[in-house]
Structure formats: C-alpha cells, structure tokens
JSON list of C-alpha atoms in Angstrom, two decimals:
[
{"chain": "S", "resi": 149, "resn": "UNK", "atom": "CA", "xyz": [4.19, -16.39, 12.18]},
{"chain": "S", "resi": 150, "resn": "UNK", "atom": "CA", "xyz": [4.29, -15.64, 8.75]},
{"chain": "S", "resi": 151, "resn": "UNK", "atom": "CA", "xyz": [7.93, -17.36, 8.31]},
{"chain": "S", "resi": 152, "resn": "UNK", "atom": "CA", "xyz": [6.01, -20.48, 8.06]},
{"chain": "S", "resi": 153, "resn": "UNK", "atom": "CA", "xyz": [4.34, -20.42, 4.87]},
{"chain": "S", "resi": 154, "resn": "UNK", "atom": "CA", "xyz": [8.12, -18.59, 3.28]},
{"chain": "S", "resi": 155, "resn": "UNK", "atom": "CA", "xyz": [10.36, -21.51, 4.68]},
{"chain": "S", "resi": 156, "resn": "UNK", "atom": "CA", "xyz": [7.71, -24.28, 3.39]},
{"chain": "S", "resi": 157, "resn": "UNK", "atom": "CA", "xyz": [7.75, -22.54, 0.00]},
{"chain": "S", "resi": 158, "resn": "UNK", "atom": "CA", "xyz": [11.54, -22.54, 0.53]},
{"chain": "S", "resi": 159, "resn": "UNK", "atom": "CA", "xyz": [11.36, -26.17, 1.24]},
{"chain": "S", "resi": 160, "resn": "UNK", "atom": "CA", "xyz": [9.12, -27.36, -1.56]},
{"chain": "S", "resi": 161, "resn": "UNK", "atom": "CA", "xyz": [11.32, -25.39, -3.91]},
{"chain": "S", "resi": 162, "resn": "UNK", "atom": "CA", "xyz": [14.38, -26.98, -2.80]},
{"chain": "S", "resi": 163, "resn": "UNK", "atom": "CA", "xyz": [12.61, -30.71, -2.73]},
{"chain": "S", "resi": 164, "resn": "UNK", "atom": "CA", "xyz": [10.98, -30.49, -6.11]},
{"chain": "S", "resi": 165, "resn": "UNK", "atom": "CA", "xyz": [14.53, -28.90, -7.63]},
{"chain": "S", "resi": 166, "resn": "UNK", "atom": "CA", "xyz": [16.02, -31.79, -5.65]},
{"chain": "S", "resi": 167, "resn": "UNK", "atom": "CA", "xyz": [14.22, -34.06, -7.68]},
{"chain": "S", "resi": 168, "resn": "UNK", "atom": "CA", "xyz": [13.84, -32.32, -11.08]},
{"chain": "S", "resi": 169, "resn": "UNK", "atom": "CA", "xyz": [17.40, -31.99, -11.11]},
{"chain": "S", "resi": 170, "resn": "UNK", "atom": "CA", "xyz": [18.11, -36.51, -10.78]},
{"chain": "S", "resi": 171, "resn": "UNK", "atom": "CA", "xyz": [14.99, -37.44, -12.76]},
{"chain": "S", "resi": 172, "resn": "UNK", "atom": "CA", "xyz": [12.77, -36.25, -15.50]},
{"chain": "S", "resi": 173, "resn": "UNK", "atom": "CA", "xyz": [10.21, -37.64, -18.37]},
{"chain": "S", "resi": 174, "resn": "UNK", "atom": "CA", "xyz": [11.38, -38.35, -21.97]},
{"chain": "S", "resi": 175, "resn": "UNK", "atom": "CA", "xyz": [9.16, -39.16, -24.41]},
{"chain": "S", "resi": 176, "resn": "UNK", "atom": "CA", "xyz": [11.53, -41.72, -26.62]},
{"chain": "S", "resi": 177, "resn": "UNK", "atom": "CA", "xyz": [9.33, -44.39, -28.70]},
{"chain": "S", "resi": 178, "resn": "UNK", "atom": "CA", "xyz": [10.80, -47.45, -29.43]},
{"chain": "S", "resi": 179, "resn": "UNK", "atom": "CA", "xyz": [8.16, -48.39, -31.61]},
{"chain": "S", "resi": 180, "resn": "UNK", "atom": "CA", "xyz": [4.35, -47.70, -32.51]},
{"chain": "S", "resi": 181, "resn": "UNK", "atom": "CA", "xyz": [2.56, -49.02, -29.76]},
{"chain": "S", "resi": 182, "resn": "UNK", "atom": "CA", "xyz": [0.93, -46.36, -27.26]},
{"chain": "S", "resi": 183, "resn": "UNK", "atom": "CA", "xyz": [2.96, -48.04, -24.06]},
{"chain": "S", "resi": 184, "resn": "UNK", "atom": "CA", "xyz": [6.07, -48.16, -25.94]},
{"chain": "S", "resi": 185, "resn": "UNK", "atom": "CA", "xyz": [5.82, -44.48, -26.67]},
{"chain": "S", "resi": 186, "resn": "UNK", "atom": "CA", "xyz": [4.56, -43.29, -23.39]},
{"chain": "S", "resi": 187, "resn": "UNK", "atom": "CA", "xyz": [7.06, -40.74, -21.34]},
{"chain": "S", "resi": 188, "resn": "UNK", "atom": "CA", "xyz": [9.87, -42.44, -19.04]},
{"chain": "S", "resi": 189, "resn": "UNK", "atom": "CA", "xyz": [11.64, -41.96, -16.26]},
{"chain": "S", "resi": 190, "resn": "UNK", "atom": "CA", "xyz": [15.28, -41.29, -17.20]},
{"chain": "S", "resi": 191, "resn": "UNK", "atom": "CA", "xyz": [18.38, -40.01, -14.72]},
{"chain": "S", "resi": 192, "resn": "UNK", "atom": "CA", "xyz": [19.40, -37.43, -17.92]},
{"chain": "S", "resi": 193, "resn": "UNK", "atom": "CA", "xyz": [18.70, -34.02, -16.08]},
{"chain": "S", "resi": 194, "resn": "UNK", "atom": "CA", "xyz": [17.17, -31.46, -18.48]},
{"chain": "S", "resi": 195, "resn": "UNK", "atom": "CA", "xyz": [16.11, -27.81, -17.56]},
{"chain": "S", "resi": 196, "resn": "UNK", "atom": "CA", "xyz": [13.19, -26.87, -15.73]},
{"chain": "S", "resi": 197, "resn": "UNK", "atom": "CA", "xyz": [11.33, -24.14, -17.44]},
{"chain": "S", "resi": 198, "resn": "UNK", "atom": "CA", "xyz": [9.31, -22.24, -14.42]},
{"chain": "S", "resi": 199, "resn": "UNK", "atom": "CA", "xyz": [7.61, -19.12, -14.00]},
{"chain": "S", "resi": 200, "resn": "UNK", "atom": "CA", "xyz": [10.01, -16.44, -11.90]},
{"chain": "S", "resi": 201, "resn": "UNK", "atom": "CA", "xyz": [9.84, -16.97, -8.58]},
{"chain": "S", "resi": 202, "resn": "UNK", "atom": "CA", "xyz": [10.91, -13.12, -7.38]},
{"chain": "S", "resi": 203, "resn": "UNK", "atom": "CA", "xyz": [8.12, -10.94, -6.53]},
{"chain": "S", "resi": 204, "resn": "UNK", "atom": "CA", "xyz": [7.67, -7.82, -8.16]},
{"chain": "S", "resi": 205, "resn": "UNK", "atom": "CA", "xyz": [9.50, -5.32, -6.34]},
{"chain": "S", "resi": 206, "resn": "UNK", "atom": "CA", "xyz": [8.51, -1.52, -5.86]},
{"chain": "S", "resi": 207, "resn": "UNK", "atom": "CA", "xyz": [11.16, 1.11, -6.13]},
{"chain": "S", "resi": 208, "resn": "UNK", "atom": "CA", "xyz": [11.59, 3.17, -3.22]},
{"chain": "S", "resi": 209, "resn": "UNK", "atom": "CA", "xyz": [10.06, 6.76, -3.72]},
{"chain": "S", "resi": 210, "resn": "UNK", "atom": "CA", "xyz": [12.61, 8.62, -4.33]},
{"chain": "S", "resi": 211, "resn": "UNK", "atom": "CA", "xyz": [13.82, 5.92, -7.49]},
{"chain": "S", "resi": 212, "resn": "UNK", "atom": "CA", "xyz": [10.44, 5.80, -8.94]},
{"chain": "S", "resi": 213, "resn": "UNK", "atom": "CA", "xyz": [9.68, 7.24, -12.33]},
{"chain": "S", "resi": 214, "resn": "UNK", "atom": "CA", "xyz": [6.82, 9.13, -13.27]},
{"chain": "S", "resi": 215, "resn": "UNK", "atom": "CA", "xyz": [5.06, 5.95, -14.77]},
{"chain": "S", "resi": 216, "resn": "UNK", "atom": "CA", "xyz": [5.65, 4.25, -11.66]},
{"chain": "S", "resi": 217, "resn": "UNK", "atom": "CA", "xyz": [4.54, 6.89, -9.57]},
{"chain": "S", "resi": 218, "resn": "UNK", "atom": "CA", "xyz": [1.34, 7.01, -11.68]},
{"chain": "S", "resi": 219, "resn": "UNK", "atom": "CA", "xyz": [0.67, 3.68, -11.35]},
{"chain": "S", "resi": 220, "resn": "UNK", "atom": "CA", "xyz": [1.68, 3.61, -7.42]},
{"chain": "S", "resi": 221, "resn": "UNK", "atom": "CA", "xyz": [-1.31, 5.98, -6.82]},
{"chain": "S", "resi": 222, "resn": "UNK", "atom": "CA", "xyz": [-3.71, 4.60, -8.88]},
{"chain": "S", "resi": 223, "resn": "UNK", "atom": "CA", "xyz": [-3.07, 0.98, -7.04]},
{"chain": "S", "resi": 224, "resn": "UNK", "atom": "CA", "xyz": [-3.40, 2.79, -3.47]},
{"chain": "S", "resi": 225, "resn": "UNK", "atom": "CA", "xyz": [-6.45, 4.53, -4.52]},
{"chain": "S", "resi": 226, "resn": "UNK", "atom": "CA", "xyz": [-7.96, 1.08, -5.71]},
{"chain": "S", "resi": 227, "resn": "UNK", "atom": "CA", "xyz": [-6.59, -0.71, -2.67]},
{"chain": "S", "resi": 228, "resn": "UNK", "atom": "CA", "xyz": [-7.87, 2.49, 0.05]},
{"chain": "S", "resi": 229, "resn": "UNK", "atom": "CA", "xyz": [-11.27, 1.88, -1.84]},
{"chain": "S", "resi": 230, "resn": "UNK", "atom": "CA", "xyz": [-11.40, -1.77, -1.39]},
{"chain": "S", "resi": 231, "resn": "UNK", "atom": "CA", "xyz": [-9.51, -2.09, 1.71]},
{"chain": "S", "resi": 232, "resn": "UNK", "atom": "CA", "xyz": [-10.36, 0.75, 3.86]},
{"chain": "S", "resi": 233, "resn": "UNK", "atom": "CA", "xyz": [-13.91, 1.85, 4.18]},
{"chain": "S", "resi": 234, "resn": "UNK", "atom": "CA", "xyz": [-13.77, 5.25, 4.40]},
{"chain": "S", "resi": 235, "resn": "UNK", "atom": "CA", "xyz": [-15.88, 8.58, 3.85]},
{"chain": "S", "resi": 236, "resn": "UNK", "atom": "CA", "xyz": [-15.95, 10.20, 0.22]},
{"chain": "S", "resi": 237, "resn": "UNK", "atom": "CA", "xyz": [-13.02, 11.73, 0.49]},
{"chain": "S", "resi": 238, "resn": "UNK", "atom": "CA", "xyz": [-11.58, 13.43, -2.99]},
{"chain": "S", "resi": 239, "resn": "UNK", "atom": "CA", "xyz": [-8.33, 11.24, -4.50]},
{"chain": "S", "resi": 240, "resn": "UNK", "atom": "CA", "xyz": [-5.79, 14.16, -4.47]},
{"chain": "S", "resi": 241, "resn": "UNK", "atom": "CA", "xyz": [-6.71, 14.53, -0.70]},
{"chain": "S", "resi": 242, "resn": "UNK", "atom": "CA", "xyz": [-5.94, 10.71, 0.24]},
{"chain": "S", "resi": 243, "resn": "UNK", "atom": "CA", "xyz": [-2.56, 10.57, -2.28]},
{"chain": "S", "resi": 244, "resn": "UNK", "atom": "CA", "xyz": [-1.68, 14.03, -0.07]},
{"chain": "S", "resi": 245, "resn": "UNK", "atom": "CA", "xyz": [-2.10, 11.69, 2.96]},
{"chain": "S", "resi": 246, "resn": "UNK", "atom": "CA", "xyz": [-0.12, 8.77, 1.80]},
{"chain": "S", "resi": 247, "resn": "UNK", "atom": "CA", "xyz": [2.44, 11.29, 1.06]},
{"chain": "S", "resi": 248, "resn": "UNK", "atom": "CA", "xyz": [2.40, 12.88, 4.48]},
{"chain": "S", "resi": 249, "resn": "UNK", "atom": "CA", "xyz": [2.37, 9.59, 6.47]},
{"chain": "S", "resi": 250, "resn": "UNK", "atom": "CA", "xyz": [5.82, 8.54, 3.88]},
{"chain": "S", "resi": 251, "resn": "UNK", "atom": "CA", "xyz": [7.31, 12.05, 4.60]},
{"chain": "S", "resi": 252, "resn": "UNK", "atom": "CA", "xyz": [6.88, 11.03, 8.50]},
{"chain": "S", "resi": 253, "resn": "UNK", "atom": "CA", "xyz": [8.32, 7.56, 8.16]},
{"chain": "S", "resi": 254, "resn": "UNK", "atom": "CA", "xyz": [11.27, 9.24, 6.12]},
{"chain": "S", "resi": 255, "resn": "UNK", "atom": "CA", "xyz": [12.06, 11.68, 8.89]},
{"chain": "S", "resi": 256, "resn": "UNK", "atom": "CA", "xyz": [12.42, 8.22, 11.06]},
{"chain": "S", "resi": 257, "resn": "UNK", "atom": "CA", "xyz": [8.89, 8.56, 12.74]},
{"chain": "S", "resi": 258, "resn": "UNK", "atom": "CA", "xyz": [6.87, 5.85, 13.93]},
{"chain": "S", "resi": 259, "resn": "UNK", "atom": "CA", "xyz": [4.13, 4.05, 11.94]},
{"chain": "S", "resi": 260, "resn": "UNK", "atom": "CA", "xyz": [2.04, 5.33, 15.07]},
{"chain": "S", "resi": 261, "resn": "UNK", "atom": "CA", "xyz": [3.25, 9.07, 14.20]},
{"chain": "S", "resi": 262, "resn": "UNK", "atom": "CA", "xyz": [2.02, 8.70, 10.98]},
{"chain": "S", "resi": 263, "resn": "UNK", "atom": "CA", "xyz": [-1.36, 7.79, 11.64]},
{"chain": "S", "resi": 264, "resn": "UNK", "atom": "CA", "xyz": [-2.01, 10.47, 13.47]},
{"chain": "S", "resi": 265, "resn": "UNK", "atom": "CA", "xyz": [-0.40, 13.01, 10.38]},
{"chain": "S", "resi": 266, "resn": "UNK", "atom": "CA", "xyz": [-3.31, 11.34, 8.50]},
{"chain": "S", "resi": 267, "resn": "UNK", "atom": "CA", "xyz": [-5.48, 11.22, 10.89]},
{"chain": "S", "resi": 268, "resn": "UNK", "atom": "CA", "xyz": [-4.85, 15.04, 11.47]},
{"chain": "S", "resi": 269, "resn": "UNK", "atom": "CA", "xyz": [-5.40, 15.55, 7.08]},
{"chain": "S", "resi": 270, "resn": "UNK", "atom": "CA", "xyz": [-8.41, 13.36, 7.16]},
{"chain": "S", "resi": 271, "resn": "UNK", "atom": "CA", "xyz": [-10.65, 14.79, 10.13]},
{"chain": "S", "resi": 272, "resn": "UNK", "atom": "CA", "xyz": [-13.32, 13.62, 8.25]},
{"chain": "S", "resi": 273, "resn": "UNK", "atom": "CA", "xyz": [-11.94, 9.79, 9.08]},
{"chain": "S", "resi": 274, "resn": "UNK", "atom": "CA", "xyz": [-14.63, 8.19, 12.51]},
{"chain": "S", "resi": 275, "resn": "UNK", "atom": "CA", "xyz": [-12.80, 4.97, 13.04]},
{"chain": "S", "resi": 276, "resn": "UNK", "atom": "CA", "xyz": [-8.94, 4.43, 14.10]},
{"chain": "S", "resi": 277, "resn": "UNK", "atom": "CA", "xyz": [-8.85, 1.59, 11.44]},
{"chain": "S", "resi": 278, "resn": "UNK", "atom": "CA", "xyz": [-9.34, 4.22, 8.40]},
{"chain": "S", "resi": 279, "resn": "UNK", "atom": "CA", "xyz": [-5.63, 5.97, 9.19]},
{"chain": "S", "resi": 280, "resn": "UNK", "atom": "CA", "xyz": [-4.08, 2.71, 10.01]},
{"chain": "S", "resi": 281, "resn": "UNK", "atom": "CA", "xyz": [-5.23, 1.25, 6.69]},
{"chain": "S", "resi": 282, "resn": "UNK", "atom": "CA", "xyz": [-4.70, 4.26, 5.21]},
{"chain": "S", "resi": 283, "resn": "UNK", "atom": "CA", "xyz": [-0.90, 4.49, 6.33]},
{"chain": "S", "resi": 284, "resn": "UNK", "atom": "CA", "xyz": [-0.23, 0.72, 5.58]},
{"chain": "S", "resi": 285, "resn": "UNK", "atom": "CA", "xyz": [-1.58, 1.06, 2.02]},
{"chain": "S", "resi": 286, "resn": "UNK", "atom": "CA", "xyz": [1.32, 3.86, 1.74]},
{"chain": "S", "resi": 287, "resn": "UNK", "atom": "CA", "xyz": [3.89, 2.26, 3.10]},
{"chain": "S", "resi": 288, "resn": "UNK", "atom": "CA", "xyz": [3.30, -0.25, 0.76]},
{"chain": "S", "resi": 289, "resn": "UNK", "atom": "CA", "xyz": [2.79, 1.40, -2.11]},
{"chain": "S", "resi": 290, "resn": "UNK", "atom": "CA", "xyz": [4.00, 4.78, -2.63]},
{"chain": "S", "resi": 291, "resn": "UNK", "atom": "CA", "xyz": [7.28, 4.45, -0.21]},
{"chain": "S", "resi": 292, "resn": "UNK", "atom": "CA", "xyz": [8.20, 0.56, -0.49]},
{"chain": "S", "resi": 293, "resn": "UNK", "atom": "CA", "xyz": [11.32, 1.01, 1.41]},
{"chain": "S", "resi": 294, "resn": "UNK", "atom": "CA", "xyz": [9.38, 1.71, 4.40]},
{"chain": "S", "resi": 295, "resn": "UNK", "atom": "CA", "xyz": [6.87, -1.83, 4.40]},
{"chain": "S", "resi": 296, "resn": "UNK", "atom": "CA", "xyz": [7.09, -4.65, 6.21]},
{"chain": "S", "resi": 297, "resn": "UNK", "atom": "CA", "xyz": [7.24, -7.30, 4.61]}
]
C-alpha cells in the first residue's frame, strides 16, 4: 500500500518535467505597459531550479562516523521519547537496546528476535508495543541497512 503515494510522486514528477521541459514563462517587455510586460508562454526550454528530490540517506552502522553516530542516538532518543511511551528508563540503557536489537538483525535474526533481546534488556517495558517501537526506531536509525523502507 504504500507504493501508491511513491508512484504518484513518480508520476507528478515526470508530468510537471514533461511540461517544464516544452513550455516556460519569460518575462520579455515589448514596451511600458503592464500587459505588454507581463510573463509569456514561450516553447524556449530553460532549467528548472528545484529543491533535491533524494532523501537523506543514513549510513549503515558500520560506515557511520562518530558525528553521525552522535547524532543517530540523539534522534532515536528524541524519537523513543515521542514515539514510544515508555517507563523512565536511563538513555545509555535504551541506546544499549537499540544496539542489541541491530546486533540481532546483523546476525540475520528476525525483527521478532529482536524484540524480545529488548524486551529481555528492558524488563521494566509492560506493553508489547514499547520493544516493537523500540526496535523499529533502531532499525531506522542506528542500523539503516536493516529498515524497511
């Protein structure tokens, strides 16, 4: 289901570069009056200045630099706080659980294995929901190569 909203974006790029690339506005006055000098539509193709449409892409663990690391942890702590409602539970504790649930995907375990190696680090953790979202948080942001995107 979520191909849906990629191929539209696909198709909306392709249209609107369809179109950019046969017609675009000129501003060329002729003379002073304010219709005279308002933009046309010309067949001259000029370049489309647009922002970068390639998502930023995390490294996989491994390739990450200490600055990326860093700042890999600090996002999952911010996104376990906001996205995971979950005891008080000390940062260095959850980052050590992230780690362990990546170390379990590496070895080729299932996303099911490694919510139970949080699960099992994080007793303190009521709801089934807390490793999951604690796991997917990981996966996404301290060991990229193993989301699903």
């Amino acid at each position: 289901m979520k191909r849906k909203p990629l191929l539209a974006a696909i198709a909306i790029t392709l249209l609107l570069g369809g179109c950019a690339s046969s017609m675009s506005l000129k501003a060329e006055p002729t003379d002073s009056s304010p219709i005279a000098s308002a933009p046309r539509i010309t067949t001259a193709a000029e370049p489309i200045k647009s922002a970068d449409p390639t998502p930023a892409v995390i490294p996989a663990r491994a390739e990450m630099t200490a600055l990326e690391r860093g700042t890999a942890e600090s996002v999952f702590l911010s996104s376990v706080a906001t996205e995971v409602s979950i005891p008080d539970i000390a940062e260095e504790r959850l980052i050590a659980a992230g780690d362990a649930a990546c170390d379990s995907m590496d070895r080729g375990d299932s996303s099911r294995a490694a919510y139970i190696v949080v699960a099992g680090l994080l007793p303190e953790l009521s709801e089934l929901e807390q490793p999951i979202g604690i796991t997917v948080m990981a996966k996404t942001l301290l060991c990229s190569e193993h989301a699903e995107y």
